[in-house]
XYZ file of C-alpha atoms in Angstrom:
504
model
C 72.881 -48.008 104.138
C 74.877 -50.935 105.926
C 74.330 -48.850 109.065
C 70.414 -48.983 108.409
C 70.605 -52.906 107.438
C 72.547 -53.910 110.482
C 70.003 -51.874 112.604
C 67.067 -53.480 110.783
C 69.074 -57.213 111.805
C 69.992 -56.327 115.224
C 66.093 -55.333 115.965
C 64.886 -58.945 114.658
C 67.528 -60.200 116.889
C 66.280 -58.394 119.370
C 62.767 -59.417 119.311
C 64.046 -63.340 118.434
C 65.682 -62.801 121.912
C 62.298 -61.486 123.506
C 60.275 -64.732 122.442
C 63.469 -67.275 123.885
C 63.617 -65.433 127.451
C 59.834 -65.580 127.444
C 59.644 -69.078 126.607
C 57.330 -68.342 123.833
C 60.160 -69.896 121.391
C 58.067 -73.232 121.813
C 55.659 -72.170 119.349
C 57.838 -70.243 116.813
C 57.394 -72.492 113.224
C 60.530 -73.555 111.394
C 60.176 -71.086 109.025
C 60.628 -67.984 111.838
C 64.003 -69.800 113.299
C 65.201 -69.956 109.737
C 64.232 -66.018 108.512
C 66.207 -65.062 111.895
C 68.905 -67.423 110.849
C 69.453 -65.671 107.329
C 68.505 -61.661 108.992
C 70.103 -61.893 112.072
C 73.578 -61.102 110.822
C 74.992 -58.340 108.321
C 76.949 -59.486 105.216
C 80.286 -59.099 105.312
C 81.554 -56.678 102.772
C 84.104 -57.986 100.363
C 87.362 -55.923 101.586
C 87.884 -55.903 105.345
C 90.481 -55.025 107.958
C 90.921 -56.199 111.670
C 88.374 -53.700 112.790
C 85.515 -55.021 110.517
C 86.155 -58.743 111.713
C 86.235 -57.489 115.307
C 82.499 -56.332 114.349
C 81.425 -59.203 112.568
C 82.429 -61.477 115.342
C 79.258 -61.814 116.821
C 77.957 -63.274 113.580
C 79.514 -66.820 114.767
C 77.651 -66.979 118.036
C 74.257 -65.772 116.589
C 74.146 -68.449 113.880
C 75.099 -70.890 116.860
C 72.349 -69.685 118.959
C 69.604 -70.009 116.320
C 70.361 -73.597 115.183
C 70.494 -74.532 119.030
C 67.093 -73.092 119.345
C 66.143 -75.002 116.289
C 67.162 -78.507 117.647
C 65.686 -77.516 121.525
C 62.102 -77.064 119.605
C 62.525 -80.512 117.514
C 63.643 -78.888 114.127
C 65.813 -80.221 112.315
C 68.322 -77.688 110.200
C 68.052 -78.039 106.321
C 71.499 -78.262 104.276
C 70.444 -74.800 102.973
C 70.322 -73.488 106.467
C 74.363 -74.985 107.072
C 74.772 -73.417 103.394
C 74.088 -69.657 104.279
C 76.048 -70.483 107.373
C 78.943 -71.575 105.469
C 78.369 -68.921 103.146
C 78.466 -66.282 105.750
C 81.356 -67.679 107.483
C 83.137 -67.782 103.762
C 83.050 -64.406 103.818
C 84.613 -63.390 106.863
C 87.526 -65.914 105.710
C 86.931 -68.383 108.249
C 88.261 -71.711 107.238
C 88.189 -73.610 110.300
C 84.728 -72.436 111.095
C 83.662 -73.699 107.482
C 85.418 -77.175 108.014
C 83.534 -77.257 111.593
C 80.021 -76.923 109.559
C 80.531 -79.375 107.029
C 81.478 -81.809 110.039
C 78.239 -80.891 111.308
C 76.440 -81.542 108.430
C 77.832 -84.898 107.933
C 76.922 -85.534 111.773
C 73.477 -84.676 111.290
C 72.942 -87.177 108.337
C 72.945 -84.807 105.312
C 74.919 -84.977 102.434
C 77.849 -82.389 101.532
C 77.307 -81.156 97.682
C 79.710 -78.970 95.428
C 78.116 -76.071 96.541
C 79.584 -76.311 100.038
C 82.973 -77.616 98.983
C 83.173 -74.297 96.328
C 81.732 -72.257 99.762
C 84.905 -73.792 101.692
C 87.156 -73.363 99.080
C 86.318 -69.317 98.935
C 87.093 -69.062 102.555
C 90.626 -70.023 102.440
C 90.703 -67.355 99.381
C 89.387 -64.784 101.809
C 91.606 -65.954 105.213
C 94.655 -66.017 102.270
C 93.968 -62.526 101.958
C 92.853 -61.421 104.979
C 96.516 -62.673 106.345
C 97.819 -60.507 104.100
C 95.747 -57.461 104.327
C 97.040 -57.328 107.937
C 100.321 -58.547 107.448
C 99.904 -61.431 109.592
C 102.735 -64.049 108.880
C 101.352 -67.863 109.343
C 104.005 -69.672 110.665
C 102.546 -73.089 109.693
C 104.453 -74.426 105.856
C 102.205 -74.174 102.659
C 102.113 -77.949 103.113
C 99.646 -77.579 105.801
C 97.418 -75.547 103.541
C 98.187 -77.497 100.175
C 97.329 -81.135 102.567
C 93.854 -79.591 103.210
C 93.013 -78.394 100.122
C 94.055 -82.073 98.834
C 92.027 -83.577 101.218
C 89.117 -81.486 99.746
C 89.624 -82.412 96.709
C 89.751 -86.261 97.384
C 86.547 -85.793 99.099
C 84.895 -84.637 96.505
C 85.927 -87.671 94.277
C 85.356 -89.940 97.041
C 81.866 -88.554 97.095
C 81.379 -88.492 93.462
C 80.953 -84.555 93.093
C 82.385 -83.754 90.183
C 84.840 -80.245 90.335
C 83.311 -77.264 88.379
C 84.958 -74.122 87.219
C 84.784 -71.942 90.466
C 86.546 -75.234 91.993
C 89.614 -75.410 89.905
C 89.520 -71.317 90.117
C 89.743 -71.535 94.174
C 92.341 -73.917 94.329
C 94.161 -71.885 91.998
C 93.942 -68.721 93.523
C 94.892 -70.586 96.815
C 98.013 -72.516 95.218
C 99.077 -68.867 93.603
C 98.780 -67.235 96.885
C 100.837 -69.673 99.009
C 103.496 -70.027 96.881
C 103.030 -73.471 95.961
C 103.938 -73.315 92.253
C 104.825 -76.894 91.605
C 101.137 -77.838 92.764
C 100.123 -74.886 90.303
C 101.795 -76.150 87.577
C 100.078 -79.887 88.451
C 96.807 -78.119 88.545
C 97.020 -76.719 84.689
C 98.577 -79.551 83.459
C 96.233 -82.092 84.413
C 92.945 -80.266 84.420
C 93.506 -76.961 82.219
C 96.033 -78.854 79.694
C 98.296 -75.853 79.821
C 102.184 -76.675 80.382
C 103.947 -73.688 81.243
C 107.326 -74.603 80.025
C 105.680 -75.192 76.813
C 102.338 -73.290 76.301
C 101.964 -73.551 72.319
C 100.661 -77.295 72.957
C 98.688 -79.108 75.145
C 100.449 -82.095 77.494
C 99.996 -85.580 75.894
C 98.875 -87.205 78.878
C 96.112 -84.309 79.223
C 94.765 -85.118 75.679
C 95.208 -88.660 76.072
C 92.903 -88.982 79.195
C 90.134 -86.829 77.755
C 90.638 -88.993 74.337
C 89.640 -92.006 76.775
C 87.032 -90.290 78.549
C 85.069 -87.863 76.301
C 82.541 -87.241 79.106
C 84.879 -85.318 81.231
C 84.375 -81.561 80.054
C 87.834 -79.694 80.861
C 87.069 -76.378 82.748
C 87.636 -73.329 80.698
C 90.241 -70.972 81.228
C 88.369 -67.312 82.475
C 89.953 -64.008 82.841
C 90.389 -64.789 86.862
C 92.479 -67.802 85.987
C 94.513 -66.476 83.006
C 95.261 -63.353 85.990
C 96.719 -65.987 88.577
C 98.363 -68.187 85.599
C 100.134 -64.799 84.880
C 100.952 -63.312 88.586
C 101.838 -67.169 89.384
C 104.497 -67.233 86.218
C 105.960 -63.794 87.283
C 106.430 -64.587 90.753
C 108.216 -67.763 89.952
C 109.694 -67.538 86.518
C 111.740 -65.366 84.201
C 110.625 -62.883 82.317
C 111.016 -65.013 78.714
C 108.491 -67.813 80.226
C 106.149 -64.571 80.987
C 105.837 -63.237 78.064
C 105.497 -66.838 76.231
C 102.563 -67.796 78.260
C 100.909 -64.282 78.230
C 101.043 -64.323 74.136
C 100.245 -68.274 73.876
C 97.358 -67.829 76.324
C 95.611 -64.511 75.094
C 96.793 -65.370 71.147
C 96.628 -69.151 71.047
C 97.109 -70.632 67.583
C 94.674 -72.591 65.761
C 94.678 -75.732 64.021
C 92.459 -76.460 61.330
C 89.819 -73.731 62.823
C 90.369 -75.365 66.019
C 91.632 -73.445 69.087
C 93.885 -74.954 71.249
C 92.795 -74.069 74.273
C 89.079 -74.061 75.531
C 88.328 -71.084 76.632
C 85.827 -69.389 78.805
C 82.560 -68.106 76.518
C 81.039 -65.301 77.485
C 77.310 -64.615 77.496
C 76.746 -62.966 74.330
C 79.038 -65.479 72.565
C 76.907 -68.231 73.595
C 74.078 -68.040 71.682
C 76.644 -67.306 68.583
C 78.905 -69.188 66.104
C 81.141 -66.917 65.804
C 83.768 -66.859 69.260
C 86.543 -64.548 68.852
C 89.806 -65.870 69.687
C 92.192 -62.809 69.789
C 92.807 -61.081 73.383
C 89.181 -62.436 74.508
C 90.392 -63.354 77.813
C 91.805 -59.876 78.664
C 90.498 -57.518 81.660
C 92.184 -54.708 83.196
C 93.431 -57.012 86.233
C 95.180 -59.629 83.724
C 97.224 -56.545 82.284
C 97.810 -55.122 85.904
C 99.486 -58.293 86.352
C 101.470 -58.554 83.487
C 102.662 -54.958 83.390
C 103.797 -55.290 87.386
C 105.613 -57.727 86.807
C 107.156 -56.372 83.070
C 107.926 -53.397 84.843
C 109.956 -55.142 87.429
C 111.668 -57.624 85.194
C 112.037 -56.027 81.582
C 113.479 -53.343 79.600
C 111.701 -49.988 79.380
C 110.933 -50.790 75.370
C 108.781 -53.622 76.544
C 106.649 -51.788 79.208
C 105.864 -49.063 76.402
C 105.329 -52.291 73.969
C 102.483 -54.074 76.572
C 101.207 -50.026 77.109
C 100.583 -49.951 73.302
C 99.043 -53.035 73.558
C 96.651 -52.050 76.452
C 95.731 -48.935 74.455
C 94.881 -51.033 70.997
C 92.853 -54.162 73.104
C 90.956 -50.928 75.148
C 90.244 -49.333 71.658
C 89.090 -52.525 70.181
C 86.941 -53.942 72.744
C 85.369 -50.523 73.062
C 84.454 -50.191 69.571
C 83.209 -53.983 69.858
C 81.329 -53.120 72.816
C 79.386 -50.047 71.281
C 78.870 -51.611 68.189
C 76.820 -54.420 69.896
C 75.233 -52.156 72.256
C 73.578 -50.148 69.644
C 72.738 -53.271 67.248
C 70.639 -54.527 70.622
C 68.182 -51.427 70.269
C 67.559 -52.186 66.508
C 64.530 -53.652 66.042
C 64.172 -54.382 70.051
C 61.335 -56.634 71.205
C 61.086 -58.445 74.613
C 61.847 -61.874 73.175
C 64.933 -60.295 71.703
C 65.950 -58.199 74.929
C 65.222 -61.056 77.418
C 67.885 -63.538 75.841
C 70.194 -60.504 75.242
C 73.435 -59.977 77.155
C 75.308 -56.591 77.951
C 78.637 -56.271 77.036
C 80.218 -54.046 80.031
C 83.791 -52.711 79.585
C 86.693 -55.290 81.072
C 89.691 -53.688 79.404
C 90.484 -50.186 80.872
C 92.925 -47.719 82.693
C 92.930 -48.273 86.489
C 94.888 -46.275 89.088
C 95.507 -49.700 90.580
C 97.347 -50.400 86.877
C 99.472 -47.266 87.135
C 100.580 -47.608 90.858
C 101.734 -51.262 89.488
C 104.199 -49.699 86.828
C 105.298 -47.102 89.778
C 106.363 -49.636 91.717
C 108.182 -51.285 89.599
C 109.851 -48.056 87.914
C 111.190 -46.840 91.379
C 112.417 -50.582 92.233
C 114.961 -49.898 89.298
C 116.429 -46.508 90.569
C 115.636 -44.198 87.882
C 116.502 -47.065 84.474
C 112.654 -46.880 83.282
C 112.424 -43.263 83.578
C 110.860 -43.278 79.710
C 108.105 -45.348 81.224
C 106.835 -42.526 83.496
C 107.621 -39.906 80.905
C 105.521 -42.287 78.069
C 102.686 -42.260 80.655
C 102.397 -38.616 81.543
C 102.228 -38.085 77.672
C 99.510 -40.917 76.962
C 97.597 -40.308 80.076
C 95.203 -37.125 78.683
C 94.526 -39.397 75.857
C 93.398 -42.346 77.990
C 91.544 -40.378 80.140
C 89.422 -38.673 77.085
C 88.683 -41.904 75.883
C 87.479 -43.182 79.055
C 85.411 -40.330 79.400
C 84.008 -40.599 75.903
C 83.225 -44.295 76.909
C 81.699 -43.675 79.794
C 79.546 -40.463 78.767
C 78.401 -43.243 75.564
C 76.975 -46.157 78.324
C 75.565 -43.549 80.603
C 73.680 -42.383 77.482
C 72.993 -46.093 75.857
C 71.859 -47.119 79.551
C 69.530 -44.380 79.552
C 68.173 -45.211 75.816
C 67.809 -48.866 77.149
C 66.064 -48.273 80.272
C 63.423 -45.986 78.485
C 63.192 -48.815 75.578
C 62.498 -51.613 77.936
C 60.001 -49.041 79.865
C 58.305 -49.078 76.450
C 58.077 -52.442 75.742
C 57.087 -53.584 79.213
C 53.859 -51.021 78.628
C 52.750 -52.407 75.493
C 50.104 -55.197 74.561
C 52.486 -58.174 74.362
C 53.601 -57.465 77.923
C 49.862 -57.757 79.197
C 49.581 -60.768 77.767
C 52.560 -61.918 80.072
C 51.603 -64.185 83.453
C 53.279 -62.853 86.991
C 55.971 -65.043 87.177
C 57.533 -64.532 83.488
C 56.496 -60.965 83.713
C 58.441 -60.861 87.088
C 61.418 -62.769 85.725
C 61.508 -60.316 83.078
C 61.577 -57.496 84.810
C 64.093 -58.873 87.260
C 66.796 -59.326 84.357
C 65.898 -55.944 82.902
C 66.574 -54.280 86.449
C 69.790 -56.461 86.740
C 71.244 -55.369 83.691
C 70.369 -51.674 84.408
C 72.007 -51.903 87.228
C 75.228 -53.759 86.383
C 75.533 -50.884 83.406
C 75.532 -47.747 85.832
C 77.708 -49.327 88.442
C 80.364 -49.791 85.643
C 79.590 -46.392 84.256
C 80.637 -45.098 88.044
C 83.549 -47.472 87.996
C 85.021 -45.824 84.635
C 84.220 -42.360 86.159
C 86.126 -43.163 89.483
C 89.077 -44.238 87.799
C 89.065 -41.587 85.999
C 89.132 -39.131 88.430
C 91.819 -41.232 90.439
C 93.504 -40.681 86.559
C 93.362 -37.155 86.553
C 94.592 -37.467 90.293
C 97.650 -39.339 89.383
C 98.499 -37.254 85.871
C 98.700 -33.992 88.260
C 100.408 -35.301 91.593
C 102.190 -38.593 91.949
C 103.014 -39.277 88.425
C 105.041 -35.688 87.671
C 106.847 -36.089 91.130
C 108.012 -39.818 90.485
C 109.516 -38.495 87.264
C 111.152 -35.692 88.468
C 111.892 -37.832 91.181
C 113.678 -40.613 88.810
C 115.006 -38.157 86.732
C 116.831 -36.650 89.726
C 118.442 -39.884 90.351
C 119.298 -40.193 87.067
C 121.128 -36.606 86.800
C 122.928 -37.498 89.956
C 123.810 -40.920 89.007
C 125.271 -39.153 85.195
C 126.968 -36.537 87.946
C 128.561 -38.879 90.048
C 129.821 -40.436 86.356
C 131.012 -37.285 85.613
C 132.755 -36.521 88.853
C 134.284 -40.081 88.994
C 135.738 -39.811 85.148
C 136.878 -36.650 85.986
C 138.678 -37.918 88.904
C 140.198 -40.907 87.424
C 141.269 -38.005 84.475
C 143.025 -35.876 87.218
C 144.790 -39.535 88.642
C 146.063 -40.610 85.633
C 147.580 -37.101 84.605
C 148.847 -37.113 87.997
C 150.547 -40.372 87.506
C 151.766 -39.687 84.127
C 153.712 -36.361 85.513
C 154.633 -38.199 88.419
C 156.450 -41.004 85.798
C 158.099 -38.341 83.632
C 159.376 -36.653 86.751
C 161.166 -40.248 87.726
C 162.135 -41.174 84.279
C 163.840 -37.462 84.054
C 165.533 -37.511 87.515
C 166.999 -41.018 86.519
C 168.512 -40.003 83.286
C 172.379 -39.725 83.184
C 173.464 -36.146 83.231
C 175.998 -35.352 79.879
């Protein structure tokens, strides 16, 4: 699929070059230049290595050439054109390229908006991930990256651009990845009202500021934010701090029915007055980071406790999602389905989660053998439960698709204008695609879990058990050696006592 798309884009680019070389580009309208700008390159994948980056290096040359041709033919690139280039550079993790484009936007008399800054911050995130993936060690100190991020935020404040949730999510991820824990703590306290040292209470300065400025709405805590917090605290603090932060943020205390923190409301909760608090920010990535750090730092019983907690959260979400989806089809109409949001599984057991636990177990040289044994015992039940959820989700998707097709052919749908009908159809297609993708994800991870249960998990358990047996054998041999030495010393002492005794 990617190859076919790339071939089509290359053909478009080849035709465009022919027009330029034959001096026919002057007759092309600006819309053609803009079309070529958006089709001359293929979208980089989300995960890439060095070879993939090299394959997409021609993007920069093609984008620059198209912009230059627009100027040569007296067309002024629009802000949307520059946003497209920013997006391409950000997906490649080219933070320097994004900063150059931002300067060029200002030089051309255009105004940067929030989307431009967020795209540039995304470039920093992907640049850091690319460095880690390719094992590149950046020799520049972290304060340089921190200073650049601070500079971007200061520019936004100077231009009266209010950051949104995405802005803070990107900044939080960057500070976590460059291990600027002090900056991360400051951001959490001033922006989210989360005090790592006392997570049950929001800082007084935060409360006073928002009491004096009620028009400023603090960003809401999302699962990605919670994941960054858990990962950062796990890397830089002790186990007790990690547990207290997780418990306080996942199950916050309520005062007079009011939540202590402002959580990110999911789409299906936006239209209802009831918003669940307990465990609402959990996702598989949050549990993965939590179990990773607990397995490395905590005792075995604590790992088992949170594995059991993950199973409970998974079963509860599974039941709630199933009940919610079934209620959607009851008395379904175009109007009700138009505003309905699909609940897809956020909590499930993945191969990455098992890998994180394995790393922690092996780092402790056999101390936590019970964790692997516990997982081996529970894995068949987990796989069966996720297979049932996959089957339920796949069957419900078919019912939903059938219901949608039925409603789109009734009299109410025929009375809609073309634009309304197209928007509704696009929404349904997006929902069905999302459901199918998540069902495929569940099926894929179940396959990985089966492979793990039949291959490396028994081997790791045997390896850890062997280490423990060797350790016990060494302890036994050492004890026997000490016992023999003690007996020999006792016999030696008795001999000298007897030898020194006076002869009668």
